mmCIF file of C-alpha atoms and ligand atoms in Angstrom:
data_model
loop_
_atom_site.group_PDB
_atom_site.id
_atom_site.type_symbol
_atom_site.label_atom_id
_atom_site.label_comp_id
_atom_site.label_asym_id
_atom_site.label_seq_id
_atom_site.Cartn_x
_atom_site.Cartn_y
_atom_site.Cartn_z
ATOM 1 C CA VAL A 355 13.496 -61.662 58.104
ATOM 2 C CA LYS A 356 11.103 -59.557 55.969
ATOM 3 C CA VAL A 357 11.181 -59.708 52.208
ATOM 4 C CA LYS A 358 12.440 -56.435 50.689
ATOM 5 C CA VAL A 359 9.952 -55.141 48.204
ATOM 6 C CA ALA A 360 10.412 -52.236 45.764
ATOM 7 C CA ILE A 361 7.801 -50.644 43.421
ATOM 8 C CA ASN A 362 8.873 -49.494 40.069
ATOM 9 C CA GLY A 363 6.036 -47.450 38.650
ATOM 10 C CA TYR A 364 4.082 -45.397 41.372
ATOM 11 C CA GLY A 365 0.828 -44.913 39.698
ATOM 12 C CA THR A 366 -2.750 -46.306 40.016
ATOM 13 C CA ILE A 367 -1.559 -49.814 40.652
ATOM 14 C CA GLY A 368 2.037 -49.098 42.259
ATOM 15 C CA LYS A 369 0.740 -46.800 44.877
ATOM 16 C CA ARG A 370 -1.937 -49.371 45.880
ATOM 17 C CA VAL A 371 0.428 -52.183 46.033
ATOM 18 C CA ALA A 372 2.847 -50.049 48.104
ATOM 19 C CA ASP A 373 0.258 -49.346 50.614
ATOM 20 C CA ALA A 374 -0.641 -52.891 50.756
ATOM 21 C CA ILE A 375 2.990 -54.187 51.224
ATOM 22 C CA ARG A 376 3.294 -51.839 54.228
ATOM 23 C CA LEU A 377 0.469 -53.721 55.806
ATOM 24 C CA GLN A 378 2.184 -57.317 55.418
ATOM 25 C CA PRO A 379 3.917 -58.671 58.369
ATOM 26 C CA ASP A 380 6.456 -60.439 56.275
ATOM 27 C CA MET A 381 7.345 -57.590 53.790
ATOM 28 C CA GLU A 382 9.240 -54.528 54.018
ATOM 29 C CA LEU A 383 8.879 -51.498 51.500
ATOM 30 C CA ILE A 384 12.231 -50.345 50.326
ATOM 31 C CA GLY A 385 10.798 -47.542 48.342
ATOM 32 C CA VAL A 386 8.865 -46.480 45.234
ATOM 33 C CA ALA A 387 10.065 -45.188 41.772
ATOM 34 C CA LYS A 388 8.492 -43.193 39.160
ATOM 35 C CA THR A 389 9.653 -40.757 36.396
ATOM 36 C CA SER A 390 7.524 -37.687 36.845
ATOM 37 C CA PRO A 391 7.553 -35.334 39.983
ATOM 38 C CA ASN A 392 3.827 -34.866 39.975
ATOM 39 C CA TYR A 393 1.267 -35.079 42.853
ATOM 40 C CA GLU A 394 1.740 -38.602 43.232
ATOM 41 C CA ALA A 395 5.255 -38.152 43.952
ATOM 42 C CA PHE A 396 4.468 -35.483 46.418
ATOM 43 C CA THR A 397 1.967 -37.828 48.209
ATOM 44 C CA ALA A 398 4.463 -40.602 48.175
ATOM 45 C CA MET A 399 6.981 -38.297 50.003
ATOM 46 C CA ARG A 400 4.252 -37.115 52.502
ATOM 47 C CA LYS A 401 3.506 -40.804 53.227
ATOM 48 C CA GLY A 402 7.118 -41.271 54.138
ATOM 49 C CA TYR A 403 8.021 -43.629 51.202
ATOM 50 C CA LYS A 404 11.540 -43.420 50.015
ATOM 51 C CA LEU A 405 11.371 -42.088 46.337
ATOM 52 C CA TYR A 406 13.566 -43.117 43.389
ATOM 53 C CA THR A 407 13.857 -42.147 39.752
ATOM 54 C CA THR A 408 16.062 -42.449 36.752
ATOM 55 C CA LYS A 409 19.352 -40.852 37.023
ATOM 56 C CA GLU A 410 18.307 -38.327 34.296
ATOM 57 C CA ASN A 411 15.355 -37.391 36.332
ATOM 58 C CA ILE A 412 16.894 -36.825 39.813
ATOM 59 C CA GLN A 413 17.529 -33.154 39.189
ATOM 60 C CA LYS A 414 14.002 -32.563 37.968
ATOM 61 C CA PHE A 415 12.714 -34.059 41.143
ATOM 62 C CA GLN A 416 14.978 -32.174 43.379
ATOM 63 C CA ASN A 417 14.029 -28.767 41.536
ATOM 64 C CA SER A 418 10.287 -29.670 42.293
ATOM 65 C CA GLY A 419 11.238 -29.938 45.895
ATOM 66 C CA ILE A 420 10.825 -33.752 46.164
ATOM 67 C CA ASN A 421 13.763 -35.627 47.961
ATOM 68 C CA VAL A 422 15.165 -38.391 46.064
ATOM 69 C CA ALA A 423 16.699 -41.521 47.748
ATOM 70 C CA GLY A 424 18.615 -42.403 44.666
ATOM 71 C CA SER A 425 18.445 -43.854 41.273
ATOM 72 C CA ILE A 426 16.064 -46.717 40.152
ATOM 73 C CA GLU A 427 19.198 -49.240 39.977
ATOM 74 C CA ASP A 428 19.980 -48.224 43.615
ATOM 75 C CA MET A 429 16.342 -49.196 44.783
ATOM 76 C CA ILE A 430 16.805 -52.402 42.813
ATOM 77 C CA LYS A 431 20.142 -53.356 44.409
ATOM 78 C CA ASP A 432 18.463 -52.914 47.816
ATOM 79 C CA SER A 433 15.358 -55.236 47.171
ATOM 80 C CA ASP A 434 14.776 -58.800 47.093
ATOM 81 C CA ILE A 435 11.922 -58.523 44.600
ATOM 82 C CA ILE A 436 10.578 -55.537 42.367
ATOM 83 C CA ILE A 437 6.771 -55.062 41.686
ATOM 84 C CA ASP A 438 6.957 -53.599 38.213
ATOM 85 C CA ALA A 439 3.890 -51.270 37.764
ATOM 86 C CA THR A 440 5.206 -49.203 35.097
ATOM 87 C CA PRO A 441 3.027 -48.516 31.950
ATOM 88 C CA GLY A 442 2.143 -51.262 29.779
ATOM 89 C CA GLY A 443 5.255 -52.340 27.729
ATOM 90 C CA VAL A 444 7.696 -50.578 29.886
ATOM 91 C CA GLY A 445 8.214 -53.276 32.250
ATOM 92 C CA ALA A 446 9.784 -55.551 29.476
ATOM 93 C CA ASN A 447 12.682 -53.034 29.034
ATOM 94 C CA TYR A 448 13.298 -53.177 32.753
ATOM 95 C CA LYS A 449 13.441 -56.908 32.761
ATOM 96 C CA LYS A 450 17.084 -56.890 31.624
ATOM 97 C CA ILE A 451 18.001 -54.639 34.629
ATOM 98 C CA TYR A 452 16.287 -56.943 37.076
ATOM 99 C CA GLN A 453 18.036 -59.818 35.596
ATOM 100 C CA GLU A 454 21.496 -58.048 35.809
ATOM 101 C CA TYR A 455 21.116 -57.539 39.491
ATOM 102 C CA GLY A 456 19.678 -60.940 39.960
ATOM 103 C CA LYS A 457 16.309 -59.864 41.178
ATOM 104 C CA LYS A 458 12.932 -61.315 41.010
ATOM 105 C CA ALA A 459 10.128 -59.322 39.504
ATOM 106 C CA ILE A 460 6.306 -59.418 39.350
ATOM 107 C CA PHE A 461 4.977 -57.734 36.129
ATOM 108 C CA GLN A 462 1.390 -56.347 35.472
ATOM 109 C CA GLY A 463 -1.234 -57.222 32.795
ATOM 110 C CA GLY A 464 -0.092 -54.517 30.295
ATOM 111 C CA GLU A 465 2.897 -56.598 29.581
ATOM 112 C CA LYS A 466 3.120 -59.371 27.094
ATOM 113 C CA SER A 467 2.747 -62.815 28.732
ATOM 114 C CA ASP A 468 6.331 -63.767 27.532
ATOM 115 C CA VAL A 469 7.910 -61.279 29.898
ATOM 116 C CA ALA A 470 7.331 -63.798 32.601
ATOM 117 C CA ASP A 471 7.736 -67.443 33.412
ATOM 118 C CA VAL A 472 4.191 -67.758 34.306
ATOM 119 C CA SER A 473 0.831 -65.652 34.199
ATOM 120 C CA PHE A 474 -0.811 -65.619 37.608
ATOM 121 C CA SER A 475 -4.124 -65.514 39.335
ATOM 122 C CA ALA A 476 -3.953 -66.530 43.033
ATOM 123 C CA LEU A 477 -7.313 -68.727 43.085
ATOM 124 C CA CYS A 478 -6.214 -70.493 39.852
ATOM 125 C CA ASN A 479 -2.609 -71.391 39.677
ATOM 126 C CA TYR A 480 -0.649 -70.063 42.783
ATOM 127 C CA ASN A 481 1.344 -73.390 42.910
ATOM 128 C CA ASP A 482 2.542 -73.010 39.273
ATOM 129 C CA ALA A 483 4.273 -69.569 40.316
ATOM 130 C CA ILE A 484 6.210 -71.048 43.369
ATOM 131 C CA ASN A 485 9.980 -70.144 43.097
ATOM 132 C CA LYS A 486 9.403 -68.566 39.700
ATOM 133 C CA ASN A 487 11.696 -65.538 39.112
ATOM 134 C CA TYR A 488 9.419 -63.566 36.927
ATOM 135 C CA ILE A 489 5.552 -63.613 37.405
ATOM 136 C CA ARG A 490 2.863 -61.537 35.453
ATOM 137 C CA VAL A 491 -0.273 -60.663 37.257
ATOM 138 C CA VAL A 492 -2.968 -60.745 34.553
ATOM 139 C CA SER A 493 -4.960 -57.730 33.843
ATOM 140 C CA CYS A 494 -7.921 -56.371 35.921
ATOM 141 C CA ASN A 495 -10.431 -57.810 33.433
ATOM 142 C CA THR A 496 -8.821 -61.244 33.198
ATOM 143 C CA THR A 497 -8.342 -61.379 37.069
ATOM 144 C CA GLY A 498 -12.090 -60.864 37.387
ATOM 145 C CA ILE A 499 -12.893 -63.436 34.745
ATOM 146 C CA LEU A 500 -10.518 -65.986 36.208
ATOM 147 C CA ARG A 501 -11.722 -65.789 39.681
ATOM 148 C CA VAL A 502 -15.227 -66.730 38.513
ATOM 149 C CA LEU A 503 -14.131 -69.451 35.898
ATOM 150 C CA CYS A 504 -11.634 -71.190 38.151
ATOM 151 C CA THR A 505 -14.117 -71.296 41.018
ATOM 152 C CA ILE A 506 -16.696 -72.886 38.852
ATOM 153 C CA ASN A 507 -14.129 -75.126 37.106
ATOM 154 C CA ASN A 508 -13.159 -76.651 40.279
ATOM 155 C CA PHE A 509 -16.696 -77.540 41.193
ATOM 156 C CA ASP A 510 -17.737 -78.815 37.690
ATOM 157 C CA LYS A 511 -15.536 -78.890 34.675
ATOM 158 C CA ILE A 512 -16.161 -75.916 32.170
ATOM 159 C CA GLU A 513 -16.864 -76.951 28.603
ATOM 160 C CA LYS A 514 -17.358 -73.415 26.975
ATOM 161 C CA VAL A 515 -17.239 -69.711 27.975
ATOM 162 C CA ARG A 516 -18.760 -66.799 25.983
ATOM 163 C CA GLY A 517 -18.337 -63.390 27.620
ATOM 164 C CA THR A 518 -18.831 -59.809 26.979
ATOM 165 C CA ILE A 519 -16.697 -57.189 28.785
ATOM 166 C CA VAL A 520 -17.783 -53.579 29.097
ATOM 167 C CA ARG A 521 -14.745 -51.876 30.056
ATOM 168 C CA ARG A 522 -14.411 -48.508 31.734
ATOM 169 C CA ALA A 523 -13.109 -45.758 29.425
ATOM 170 C CA ALA A 524 -10.496 -44.388 32.033
ATOM 171 C CA ASP A 525 -9.391 -44.444 35.579
ATOM 172 C CA PRO A 526 -10.836 -41.587 37.531
ATOM 173 C CA LYS A 527 -7.539 -39.662 37.472
ATOM 174 C CA GLU A 528 -7.125 -39.851 33.792
ATOM 175 C CA VAL A 529 -8.311 -36.492 32.165
ATOM 176 C CA LYS A 530 -7.441 -37.263 28.561
ATOM 177 C CA LYS A 531 -9.151 -40.335 27.718
ATOM 178 C CA GLY A 532 -12.519 -41.115 26.138
ATOM 179 C CA PRO A 533 -15.112 -41.627 24.742
ATOM 180 C CA ILE A 534 -17.387 -39.405 26.551
ATOM 181 C CA ASN A 535 -20.495 -39.897 24.712
ATOM 182 C CA SER A 536 -20.300 -43.274 22.894
ATOM 183 C CA ILE A 537 -20.136 -46.913 23.416
ATOM 184 C CA VAL A 538 -17.573 -48.155 21.319
ATOM 185 C CA ALA A 539 -17.049 -51.677 20.102
ATOM 186 C CA ASP A 540 -13.297 -52.120 21.220
ATOM 187 C CA PRO A 541 -12.190 -54.058 19.487
ATOM 188 C CA ALA A 542 -15.080 -54.458 16.893
ATOM 189 C CA ARG A 543 -13.327 -57.787 16.001
ATOM 190 C CA ILE A 544 -14.037 -61.000 17.868
ATOM 191 C CA PRO A 545 -12.569 -62.493 19.884
ATOM 192 C CA SER A 546 -11.187 -59.689 22.037
ATOM 193 C CA HIS A 547 -7.717 -60.338 23.568
ATOM 194 C CA HIS A 548 -9.108 -61.163 26.973
ATOM 195 C CA ALA A 549 -10.101 -64.716 25.872
ATOM 196 C CA LYS A 550 -6.371 -65.288 24.929
ATOM 197 C CA ASP A 551 -5.155 -63.788 28.210
ATOM 198 C CA VAL A 552 -7.658 -66.118 30.074
ATOM 199 C CA LEU A 553 -5.911 -69.047 28.484
ATOM 200 C CA THR A 554 -2.360 -68.073 29.652
ATOM 201 C CA VAL A 555 -3.681 -69.291 33.211
ATOM 202 C CA LEU A 556 -6.743 -71.493 32.577
ATOM 203 C CA LYS A 557 -5.351 -73.548 29.712
ATOM 204 C CA GLY A 558 -7.261 -75.409 27.023
ATOM 205 C CA ILE A 559 -10.895 -74.158 27.722
ATOM 206 C CA ASP A 560 -13.197 -73.183 24.825
ATOM 207 C CA ILE A 561 -13.552 -69.383 25.314
ATOM 208 C CA ILE A 562 -14.575 -66.449 23.236
ATOM 209 C CA THR A 563 -14.946 -62.806 24.410
ATOM 210 C CA SER A 564 -16.066 -59.601 23.082
ATOM 211 C CA ALA A 565 -15.297 -56.202 24.441
ATOM 212 C CA LEU A 566 -16.968 -52.666 24.513
ATOM 213 C CA VAL A 567 -15.918 -49.452 26.170
ATOM 214 C CA ALA A 568 -18.341 -47.277 27.869
ATOM 215 C CA PRO A 569 -17.898 -43.637 29.221
ATOM 216 C CA THR A 570 -17.511 -44.293 32.932
ATOM 217 C CA THR A 571 -14.453 -44.573 35.115
ATOM 218 C CA LEU A 572 -15.831 -46.510 37.941
ATOM 219 C CA MET A 573 -15.685 -50.338 37.160
ATOM 220 C CA HIS A 574 -15.851 -52.822 34.347
ATOM 221 C CA LEU A 575 -18.954 -54.981 33.977
ATOM 222 C CA HIS A 576 -18.712 -58.374 32.534
ATOM 223 C CA THR A 577 -21.439 -60.913 31.486
ATOM 224 C CA LEU A 578 -20.481 -64.594 31.092
ATOM 225 C CA PHE A 579 -22.225 -67.474 29.717
ATOM 226 C CA ILE A 580 -20.697 -70.750 30.746
ATOM 227 C CA THR A 581 -21.633 -74.403 29.910
ATOM 228 C CA THR A 582 -20.331 -77.082 32.416
ATOM 229 C CA ARG A 583 -20.086 -80.734 31.891
ATOM 230 C CA ASN A 584 -22.876 -81.529 34.208
ATOM 231 C CA LYS A 585 -26.271 -79.938 35.500
ATOM 232 C CA VAL A 586 -25.416 -77.240 38.029
ATOM 233 C CA SER A 587 -28.087 -75.686 40.335
ATOM 234 C CA LYS A 588 -28.364 -72.147 41.369
ATOM 235 C CA GLU A 589 -28.237 -73.321 44.994
ATOM 236 C CA ASP A 590 -24.765 -75.025 44.407
ATOM 237 C CA LEU A 591 -23.472 -72.060 42.538
ATOM 238 C CA LEU A 592 -24.589 -69.621 45.229
ATOM 239 C CA ASN A 593 -22.884 -71.842 47.915
ATOM 240 C CA ILE A 594 -19.495 -72.187 46.124
ATOM 241 C CA LEU A 595 -19.214 -68.522 44.942
ATOM 242 C CA SER A 596 -20.248 -67.217 48.444
ATOM 243 C CA ASN A 597 -17.573 -69.433 50.048
ATOM 244 C CA THR A 598 -14.781 -68.177 47.633
ATOM 245 C CA PRO A 599 -12.517 -65.632 49.052
ATOM 246 C CA ARG A 600 -12.224 -62.407 46.837
ATOM 247 C CA ILE A 601 -15.765 -63.078 45.573
ATOM 248 C CA LEU A 602 -18.596 -61.111 46.889
ATOM 249 C CA LEU A 603 -22.330 -61.619 46.003
ATOM 250 C CA LEU A 604 -24.477 -58.458 45.985
ATOM 251 C CA ASN A 605 -28.014 -59.157 46.642
ATOM 252 C CA THR A 606 -29.370 -56.580 44.135
ATOM 253 C CA GLU A 607 -33.011 -56.769 45.319
ATOM 254 C CA LYS A 608 -32.396 -56.670 48.967
ATOM 255 C CA ALA A 609 -29.759 -54.054 48.667
ATOM 256 C CA ASP A 610 -31.602 -52.208 46.076
ATOM 257 C CA ALA A 611 -28.590 -51.761 44.169
ATOM 258 C CA GLU A 612 -27.774 -52.903 40.591
ATOM 259 C CA SER A 613 -25.110 -50.694 39.188
ATOM 260 C CA THR A 614 -21.287 -50.119 39.481
ATOM 261 C CA ALA A 615 -22.029 -46.667 40.849
ATOM 262 C CA GLU A 616 -23.878 -48.126 43.831
ATOM 263 C CA ILE A 617 -20.979 -50.824 44.412
ATOM 264 C CA MET A 618 -18.547 -47.710 44.733
ATOM 265 C CA GLU A 619 -21.016 -46.034 47.008
ATOM 266 C CA ILE A 620 -21.207 -48.953 49.298
ATOM 267 C CA ALA A 621 -17.402 -48.882 49.423
ATOM 268 C CA ARG A 622 -17.497 -45.231 50.245
ATOM 269 C CA ASP A 623 -20.000 -45.804 52.930
ATOM 270 C CA LEU A 624 -17.867 -48.483 54.523
ATOM 271 C CA GLY A 625 -15.016 -46.001 54.625
ATOM 272 C CA ARG A 626 -12.821 -48.316 52.544
ATOM 273 C CA TYR A 627 -9.353 -46.933 51.902
ATOM 274 C CA ARG A 628 -9.571 -45.089 48.498
ATOM 275 C CA ASN A 629 -13.084 -46.491 48.089
ATOM 276 C CA ASP A 630 -11.263 -49.692 46.746
ATOM 277 C CA VAL A 631 -13.145 -53.115 46.007
ATOM 278 C CA PRO A 632 -10.620 -55.677 45.157
ATOM 279 C CA GLU A 633 -13.289 -58.213 45.276
ATOM 280 C CA THR A 634 -15.206 -59.530 42.313
ATOM 281 C CA VAL A 635 -18.705 -58.325 42.980
ATOM 282 C CA ILE A 636 -21.323 -60.748 41.381
ATOM 283 C CA PHE A 637 -24.773 -59.496 41.122
ATOM 284 C CA GLU A 638 -26.559 -62.305 42.912
ATOM 285 C CA ASP A 639 -29.689 -62.068 40.961
ATOM 286 C CA SER A 640 -28.074 -62.304 37.749
ATOM 287 C CA ILE A 641 -27.087 -65.866 38.484
ATOM 288 C CA TYR A 642 -29.153 -67.932 36.175
ATOM 289 C CA THR A 643 -28.869 -71.666 35.400
ATOM 290 C CA ASN A 644 -30.586 -73.956 32.974
ATOM 291 C CA GLY A 645 -29.466 -77.452 32.814
ATOM 292 C CA ASN A 646 -25.719 -77.264 32.251
ATOM 293 C CA GLU A 647 -25.936 -73.457 31.279
ATOM 294 C CA ILE A 648 -24.958 -70.462 33.631
ATOM 295 C CA PHE A 649 -25.310 -66.877 33.067
ATOM 296 C CA LEU A 650 -24.067 -64.195 35.485
ATOM 297 C CA MET A 651 -22.895 -60.679 35.721
ATOM 298 C CA TYR A 652 -20.315 -58.965 38.047
ATOM 299 C CA GLY A 653 -18.316 -55.755 38.404
ATOM 300 C CA VAL A 654 -14.578 -55.510 38.359
ATOM 301 C CA HIS A 655 -12.934 -52.539 40.055
ATOM 302 C CA GLN A 656 -9.863 -52.128 37.887
ATOM 303 C CA GLU A 657 -7.966 -49.920 40.161
ATOM 304 C CA SER A 658 -7.736 -52.319 43.078
ATOM 305 C CA ILE A 659 -8.536 -56.059 41.918
ATOM 306 C CA VAL A 660 -4.873 -56.960 41.202
ATOM 307 C CA VAL A 661 -3.367 -55.622 44.442
ATOM 308 C CA PRO A 662 -4.040 -58.790 46.590
ATOM 309 C CA GLU A 663 -2.678 -60.870 43.455
ATOM 310 C CA ASN A 664 0.397 -58.968 43.600
ATOM 311 C CA ILE A 665 1.110 -59.633 47.269
ATOM 312 C CA ASP A 666 0.414 -63.347 46.797
ATOM 313 C CA ALA A 667 2.636 -63.372 43.709
ATOM 314 C CA ILE A 668 5.493 -62.215 45.764
ATOM 315 C CA ARG A 669 4.952 -64.916 48.268
ATOM 316 C CA ALA A 670 4.601 -67.719 45.622
ATOM 317 C CA SER A 671 7.931 -66.414 44.043
ATOM 318 C CA LEU A 672 9.825 -66.696 47.193
ATOM 319 C CA ASN A 673 7.966 -69.711 48.315
ATOM 320 C CA ILE A 674 7.386 -68.473 51.823
ATOM 321 C CA MET A 675 3.692 -69.467 52.115
ATOM 322 C CA SER A 676 1.139 -71.964 50.761
ATOM 323 C CA ARG A 677 -1.581 -70.573 48.543
ATOM 324 C CA ASP A 678 -4.300 -70.643 51.259
ATOM 325 C CA GLU A 679 -2.069 -69.214 53.929
ATOM 326 C CA SER A 680 -1.083 -66.290 51.676
ATOM 327 C CA ILE A 681 -4.576 -65.686 50.484
ATOM 328 C CA ARG A 682 -5.840 -65.761 54.099
ATOM 329 C CA LEU A 683 -3.258 -63.365 55.370
ATOM 330 C CA THR A 684 -3.575 -60.996 52.490
ATOM 331 C CA ASN A 685 -7.319 -60.757 52.762
ATOM 332 C CA GLU A 686 -6.954 -60.332 56.524
ATOM 333 C CA THR A 687 -4.346 -57.336 56.256
ATOM 334 C CA LEU A 688 -6.229 -55.723 53.538
ATOM 335 C CA LYS A 689 -9.657 -56.279 54.925
ATOM 336 C CA ILE A 690 -11.020 -58.147 52.002
ATOM 337 C CA GLY A 691 -14.464 -59.365 52.157
ATOM 338 C CA LYS A 692 -15.084 -57.194 55.188
HETATM 339 P P1 NAD B 1106 -0.183 -45.348 35.668
HETATM 340 O O1 NAD B 1106 0.207 -44.545 34.488
HETATM 341 O O2 NAD B 1106 -1.143 -45.039 36.635
HETATM 342 O O3 NAD B 1106 1.264 -45.536 36.585
HETATM 343 C C1 NAD B 1106 2.513 -45.833 35.800
HETATM 344 C C2 NAD B 1106 3.670 -45.247 36.734
HETATM 345 O O4 NAD B 1106 4.935 -45.492 36.112
HETATM 346 C C3 NAD B 1106 3.705 -43.646 36.921
HETATM 347 O O5 NAD B 1106 3.744 -43.307 38.285
HETATM 348 C C4 NAD B 1106 4.872 -43.276 36.111
HETATM 349 O O6 NAD B 1106 5.523 -42.050 36.795
HETATM 350 C C5 NAD B 1106 5.843 -44.408 36.192
HETATM 351 N N1 NAD B 1106 6.629 -44.662 35.071
HETATM 352 C C6 NAD B 1106 6.493 -44.285 33.704
HETATM 353 N N2 NAD B 1106 7.511 -44.630 32.980
HETATM 354 C C7 NAD B 1106 8.499 -45.083 33.908
HETATM 355 C C8 NAD B 1106 9.716 -45.518 33.652
HETATM 356 N N3 NAD B 1106 10.307 -45.707 32.517
HETATM 357 N N4 NAD B 1106 10.435 -46.017 34.829
HETATM 358 C C9 NAD B 1106 9.741 -45.983 35.998
HETATM 359 N N5 NAD B 1106 8.590 -45.551 36.240
HETATM 360 C C10 NAD B 1106 7.900 -45.013 35.134
HETATM 361 O O7 NAD B 1106 -0.272 -46.805 35.297
HETATM 362 P P2 NAD B 1106 -1.109 -47.976 35.875
HETATM 363 O O8 NAD B 1106 -2.476 -47.710 35.492
HETATM 364 O O9 NAD B 1106 -0.691 -48.248 37.260
HETATM 365 O O10 NAD B 1106 -0.716 -49.323 35.020
HETATM 366 C C11 NAD B 1106 0.575 -50.036 35.383
HETATM 367 C C12 NAD B 1106 0.395 -51.361 34.719
HETATM 368 O O11 NAD B 1106 -0.660 -51.882 35.539
HETATM 369 C C13 NAD B 1106 0.137 -51.549 33.368
HETATM 370 O O12 NAD B 1106 0.752 -52.829 32.949
HETATM 371 C C14 NAD B 1106 -1.430 -51.679 33.324
HETATM 372 O O13 NAD B 1106 -1.766 -52.396 32.108
HETATM 373 C C15 NAD B 1106 -1.666 -52.560 34.521
HETATM 374 N N6 NAD B 1106 -2.941 -52.516 35.056
HETATM 375 C C16 NAD B 1106 -3.723 -51.196 35.181
HETATM 376 C C17 NAD B 1106 -4.991 -51.318 35.632
HETATM 377 C C18 NAD B 1106 -5.811 -49.997 35.680
HETATM 378 O O14 NAD B 1106 -6.850 -50.162 35.714
HETATM 379 N N7 NAD B 1106 -5.067 -48.805 35.907
HETATM 380 C C19 NAD B 1106 -5.500 -52.405 36.181
HETATM 381 C C20 NAD B 1106 -4.783 -53.665 36.055
HETATM 382 C C21 NAD B 1106 -3.522 -53.628 35.496
#
């Protein structure tokens, strides 16, 4: 039997997870829910997804010519687990309803960590999420940081992390966000919340982050300075990072590419669906080691990096596959690393 999955909140993250669910041999998409009858609702209908909305909004959707399969409660009742990809903070309000119907749920990084039993990053703590009813997939930035840190930490214990996150100002579809001509210290106060979010998964490390926002929509870019207990060589690092699923090394010299724009162009040239890059893309030539110090830089495609994490979180919650089996199947079906 397939796991019945519903998507509450069919926006940037929800629509990608919906498409990913349809590619999983062990999952069935029950339907998707949203509150505004906009173009995303139309395209969901065109794709043949069953669409649900709040009771108050059903008439509004029908008036816009969008067929509605029922209320969000109907969708919840028909599912085993809900991917909650509603806007940040909204998911916490839905938790009561999921609980009322005895359903499991996966929340996103815009929620506070206490919404769930565990914050999740597949490479770091899949096993902690096994059989948990409420799991929170950490944010795009935190997912990017954790993939790198957990990989290095498994090789040699990390003693300290200092990092700077250059965030994209808006997703490509967002027309009302800025800045458009400034780099903003956001927050100007150190540490930024990202360090705290990393600690929800990789507990007890010494980490401080700062964050800026730049006028771009393509990707985030991080630079990390890590110290490990022992001396690490660049060769060792290249070896472990290139053998880690969901991490790609971009040889900036050979590719003659050293920007987020060029990473996205490669995705376009490869014909990737929606130009998505769910991998953490490390600039290979940025990897620098000196004794027990490591520097590196990488890009994070905010719209897609958490998609495979949501799929793995479902399997962990229902305990239907081991970590390695789930990561392998998710990567294969979503063509990650290809
Ligand atoms: P979005 O605005 O693109 O989509 C949200 C969707 O939820 C919309 O379809 C909207 O119609 C629907 N919605 C709004 N209120 C609702 C309600 N009360 N009930 C049901 N549906 C409702 O948002 P997003 O960017 O996909 O973000 C969703 C979550 O994912 C947030 O927690 C966010 O922090 C997190 N996240 C976003 C990104 C990103 O870069 N966009 C990356 C990682 C994590």
